[in-house]
């Protein structure tokens, strides 16, 4: 039983790490997209004000 459970627990740990990596990547992507959209909006507002 112990031999069979050890590799499974390792697989679970790997899957958890992968999930954490995916979550962190998603957070980075969302933050970058939001910042770019806000910057573009500000740029658009400044352009409108300039004209």
mmCIF file with all atom_site columns, C-alpha atoms in Angstrom:
data_model
loop_
_atom_site.group_PDB
_atom_site.id
_atom_site.type_symbol
_atom_site.label_atom_id
_atom_site.label_alt_id
_atom_site.label_comp_id
_atom_site.label_asym_id
_atom_site.label_entity_id
_atom_site.label_seq_id
_atom_site.pdbx_PDB_ins_code
_atom_site.Cartn_x
_atom_site.Cartn_y
_atom_site.Cartn_z
_atom_site.occupancy
_atom_site.B_iso_or_equiv
_atom_site.pdbx_formal_charge
_atom_site.auth_seq_id
_atom_site.auth_comp_id
_atom_site.auth_asym_id
_atom_site.auth_atom_id
_atom_site.pdbx_PDB_model_num
ATOM 1  C CA . UNK A 1 1  ? 0.000  0.000  0.000   1.00 0.00 ? 1  UNK A CA 1
ATOM 2  C CA . UNK A 1 2  ? 2.736  2.505  0.936   1.00 0.00 ? 2  UNK A CA 1
ATOM 3  C CA . UNK A 1 3  ? 4.571  1.933  -2.358  1.00 0.00 ? 3  UNK A CA 1
ATOM 4  C CA . UNK A 1 4  ? 1.368  2.551  -4.324  1.00 0.00 ? 4  UNK A CA 1
ATOM 5  C CA . UNK A 1 5  ? 0.384  5.695  -2.402  1.00 0.00 ? 5  UNK A CA 1
ATOM 6  C CA . UNK A 1 6  ? 3.774  7.437  -2.584  1.00 0.00 ? 6  UNK A CA 1
ATOM 7  C CA . UNK A 1 7  ? 3.859  8.029  -6.381  1.00 0.00 ? 7  UNK A CA 1
ATOM 8  C CA . UNK A 1 8  ? 0.212  9.097  -6.301  1.00 0.00 ? 8  UNK A CA 1
ATOM 9  C CA . UNK A 1 9  ? 0.918  11.725 -3.653  1.00 0.00 ? 9  UNK A CA 1
ATOM 10 C CA . UNK A 1 10 ? 3.824  12.984 -5.779  1.00 0.00 ? 10 UNK A CA 1
ATOM 11 C CA . UNK A 1 11 ? 1.496  13.271 -8.765  1.00 0.00 ? 11 UNK A CA 1
ATOM 12 C CA . UNK A 1 12 ? -0.986 15.235 -6.649  1.00 0.00 ? 12 UNK A CA 1
ATOM 13 C CA . UNK A 1 13 ? 1.786  17.603 -5.553  1.00 0.00 ? 13 UNK A CA 1
ATOM 14 C CA . UNK A 1 14 ? 2.859  18.119 -9.174  1.00 0.00 ? 14 UNK A CA 1
ATOM 15 C CA . UNK A 1 15 ? -0.729 18.813 -10.251 1.00 0.00 ? 15 UNK A CA 1
ATOM 16 C CA . UNK A 1 16 ? -1.098 21.314 -7.406  1.00 0.00 ? 16 UNK A CA 1
ATOM 17 C CA . UNK A 1 17 ? 2.118  23.062 -8.430  1.00 0.00 ? 17 UNK A CA 1
ATOM 18 C CA . UNK A 1 18 ? 0.950  23.165 -12.048 1.00 0.00 ? 18 UNK A CA 1
ATOM 19 C CA . UNK A 1 19 ? -2.395 24.620 -10.966 1.00 0.00 ? 19 UNK A CA 1
ATOM 20 C CA . UNK A 1 20 ? -0.619 27.284 -8.924  1.00 0.00 ? 20 UNK A CA 1
ATOM 21 C CA . UNK A 1 21 ? 1.580  28.146 -11.916 1.00 0.00 ? 21 UNK A CA 1
ATOM 22 C CA . UNK A 1 22 ? -1.479 28.416 -14.164 1.00 0.00 ? 22 UNK A CA 1
ATOM 23 C CA . UNK A 1 23 ? -3.262 30.615 -11.609 1.00 0.00 ? 23 UNK A CA 1
ATOM 24 C CA . UNK A 1 24 ? -0.230 32.899 -11.246 1.00 0.00 ? 24 UNK A CA 1
ATOM 25 C CA . UNK A 1 25 ? 0.116  33.127 -15.033 1.00 0.00 ? 25 UNK A CA 1
ATOM 26 C CA . UNK A 1 26 ? -3.575 33.991 -15.346 1.00 0.00 ? 26 UNK A CA 1
ATOM 27 C CA . UNK A 1 27 ? -3.178 36.705 -12.696 1.00 0.00 ? 27 UNK A CA 1
ATOM 28 C CA . UNK A 1 28 ? -0.200 38.167 -14.546 1.00 0.00 ? 28 UNK A CA 1
ATOM 29 C CA . UNK A 1 29 ? -2.105 38.112 -17.826 1.00 0.00 ? 29 UNK A CA 1
ATOM 30 C CA . UNK A 1 30 ? -5.184 39.787 -16.317 1.00 0.00 ? 30 UNK A CA 1
ATOM 31 C CA . UNK A 1 31 ? -3.112 42.462 -14.571 1.00 0.00 ? 31 UNK A CA 1
ATOM 32 C CA . UNK A 1 32 ? -1.122 43.227 -17.724 1.00 0.00 ? 32 UNK A CA 1
ATOM 33 C CA . UNK A 1 33 ? -4.265 43.419 -19.859 1.00 0.00 ? 33 UNK A CA 1
ATOM 34 C CA . UNK A 1 34 ? -6.006 45.713 -17.372 1.00 0.00 ? 34 UNK A CA 1
ATOM 35 C CA . UNK A 1 35 ? -2.982 48.018 -17.162 1.00 0.00 ? 35 UNK A CA 1
ATOM 36 C CA . UNK A 1 36 ? -2.677 48.198 -20.935 1.00 0.00 ? 36 UNK A CA 1
ATOM 37 C CA . UNK A 1 37 ? -6.389 48.945 -21.310 1.00 0.00 ? 37 UNK A CA 1
ATOM 38 C CA . UNK A 1 38 ? -6.228 51.692 -18.675 1.00 0.00 ? 38 UNK A CA 1
ATOM 39 C CA . UNK A 1 39 ? -3.146 53.215 -20.325 1.00 0.00 ? 39 UNK A CA 1
ATOM 40 C CA . UNK A 1 40 ? -4.811 53.124 -23.750 1.00 0.00 ? 40 UNK A CA 1
ATOM 41 C CA . UNK A 1 41 ? -7.946 54.710 -22.278 1.00 0.00 ? 41 UNK A CA 1
ATOM 42 C CA . UNK A 1 42 ? -5.904 57.475 -20.672 1.00 0.00 ? 42 UNK A CA 1
ATOM 43 C CA . UNK A 1 43 ? -4.038 58.010 -23.924 1.00 0.00 ? 43 UNK A CA 1
ATOM 44 C CA . UNK A 1 44 ? -7.363 58.215 -25.769 1.00 0.00 ? 44 UNK A CA 1
ATOM 45 C CA . UNK A 1 45 ? -8.685 60.746 -23.233 1.00 0.00 ? 45 UNK A CA 1
ATOM 46 C CA . UNK A 1 46 ? -5.541 62.857 -23.565 1.00 0.00 ? 46 UNK A CA 1
ATOM 47 C CA . UNK A 1 47 ? -5.862 62.743 -27.358 1.00 0.00 ? 47 UNK A CA 1
ATOM 48 C CA . UNK A 1 48 ? -9.485 63.850 -27.170 1.00 0.00 ? 48 UNK A CA 1
ATOM 49 C CA . UNK A 1 49 ? -8.533 66.664 -24.787 1.00 0.00 ? 49 UNK A CA 1
ATOM 50 C CA . UNK A 1 50 ? -5.655 67.737 -27.035 1.00 0.00 ? 50 UNK A CA 1
ATOM 51 C CA . UNK A 1 51 ? -7.971 67.967 -30.042 1.00 0.00 ? 51 UNK A CA 1
#
